[in-house]
Amino acid sequence: MSGSGPFQDKPSLRVESLTLKRGERILVRDLSFVAAPGAFVEVRGGNGAGKTTLLRALAGFLKPSAGRIVFDGAEEPSLTMHYVGHLNALKGGASVRAHLRYWAGLFGVAERDDEALSRLSLAAQADLPARVLSQGQARRLALSRLVIAKRPVWLLDEPAAALDAQGRAVLAALIEAHRADGGVVVAAVHEALGPAPSQTLTVGV
């Protein structure tokens, strides 16, 4: 998919000869790929194969043993991407809306809580504390950071974890809309998310 929306002129992601280690064990060896605007890259592999390690390296949390990670055209890569890990990292006593407004302040952006509530199908839970949400609702709340931050490159670690059929449909729509805007999605998955990936990377083999 070639994006033509607001992210069309934003950076693409380029990985060159990337090698990642955990201790002395090589998890990713000599990996190269390019994710242009509108790309959806699936990262597959067994448990412990290196999917999370790759995403954390792309997010700048881990230093590669070799190779380069480049966000072409980015003046500040950390403001180009948004990483959502497999943990939701919510505050049980804070409401859904309070989370959204907190994140807006954290990211230094305008409040977009109504948009996020609508797109993540959480409007009915807006004033509920996070501790009473179902696992799927909590995961959707964690994913709503993507709507709040509005950054062109999404790095998602098992984004569909705990989602039911409705939640998976919400996630698929979110990904497709982001791609249509020219955004890039790189997601570690165990099974297909729904949208057809533009490329699939397999790690740990």
Tab-separated table of N, CA and C in Angstrom, residues 9 11-12 20 30 34 53 67 71 75 78 99 111 123 146 148 155 162 171-173 178 191 204-205:
chain	number	residue	atom	x	y	z
A	9	ASP	N	5.108	12.541	3.532
A	9	ASP	CA	6.421	13.177	3.466
A	9	ASP	C	7.268	12.905	4.708
A	11	PRO	N	9.409	10.244	7.434
A	11	PRO	CA	10.492	9.295	7.176
A	11	PRO	C	10.015	7.872	6.920
A	12	SER	N	10.793	7.176	6.112
A	12	SER	CA	10.662	5.732	5.999
A	12	SER	C	11.719	5.109	6.910
A	20	LEU	N	21.786	-8.415	16.156
A	20	LEU	CA	21.423	-8.182	17.552
A	20	LEU	C	21.749	-9.414	18.372
A	30	ASP	N	22.427	-10.038	10.414
A	30	ASP	CA	22.576	-9.425	9.093
A	30	ASP	C	21.224	-9.155	8.421
A	34	VAL	N	13.608	-2.334	4.055
A	34	VAL	CA	13.142	-0.953	3.966
A	34	VAL	C	11.627	-0.961	4.110
A	53	THR	N	13.240	-8.176	20.839
A	53	THR	CA	14.574	-7.570	20.763
A	53	THR	C	14.694	-6.685	19.535
A	67	GLY	N	25.509	-3.085	12.185
A	67	GLY	CA	24.486	-2.582	11.283
A	67	GLY	C	23.925	-1.234	11.700
A	71	PHE	N	16.036	6.305	10.091
A	71	PHE	CA	14.743	6.868	9.737
A	71	PHE	C	15.023	7.972	8.724
A	75	GLU	N	14.550	14.369	11.506
A	75	GLU	CA	15.444	15.244	12.262
A	75	GLU	C	15.647	14.701	13.674
A	78	SER	N	13.408	9.866	17.658
A	78	SER	CA	12.573	9.515	18.809
A	78	SER	C	11.177	10.124	18.714
A	99	HIS	N	-6.234	8.600	31.449
A	99	HIS	CA	-5.050	8.060	30.770
A	99	HIS	C	-4.789	8.814	29.467
A	111	GLU	N	-5.068	17.490	23.213
A	111	GLU	CA	-5.894	16.385	23.695
A	111	GLU	C	-6.761	15.838	22.562
A	123	ALA	N	-15.707	4.438	24.195
A	123	ALA	CA	-16.509	5.563	24.678
A	123	ALA	C	-17.347	5.182	25.895
A	146	LEU	N	-1.373	5.319	20.353
A	146	LEU	CA	-1.022	5.551	18.954
A	146	LEU	C	-1.840	6.698	18.369
A	148	ILE	N	-3.236	9.110	20.166
A	148	ILE	CA	-2.853	10.338	20.869
A	148	ILE	C	-1.536	10.895	20.319
A	155	LEU	N	5.704	0.823	16.193
A	155	LEU	CA	6.419	-0.408	16.528
A	155	LEU	C	5.583	-1.129	17.577
A	162	ALA	N	-4.766	-10.594	23.919
A	162	ALA	CA	-5.978	-10.462	24.749
A	162	ALA	C	-7.163	-9.852	24.008
A	171	LEU	N	-8.308	-3.053	15.835
A	171	LEU	CA	-6.873	-2.935	15.572
A	171	LEU	C	-6.591	-2.950	14.077
A	172	ALA	N	-7.252	-3.840	13.344
A	172	ALA	CA	-7.042	-3.916	11.897
A	172	ALA	C	-7.415	-2.601	11.222
A	173	ALA	N	-8.537	-2.012	11.646
A	173	ALA	CA	-8.960	-0.734	11.070
A	173	ALA	C	-7.964	0.370	11.396
A	178	HIS	N	-3.830	4.005	9.341
A	178	HIS	CA	-2.481	4.560	9.479
A	178	HIS	C	-1.694	4.379	8.185
A	191	GLU	N	0.230	-14.614	15.047
A	191	GLU	CA	-0.714	-14.969	13.996
A	191	GLU	C	-1.117	-13.706	13.262
A	204	GLY	N	15.135	-15.613	14.255
A	204	GLY	CA	15.420	-16.797	15.045
A	204	GLY	C	15.546	-18.075	14.259
A	205	VAL	N	15.752	-17.960	12.939
A	205	VAL	CA	15.917	-19.165	12.117
A	205	VAL	C	17.252	-19.098	11.398
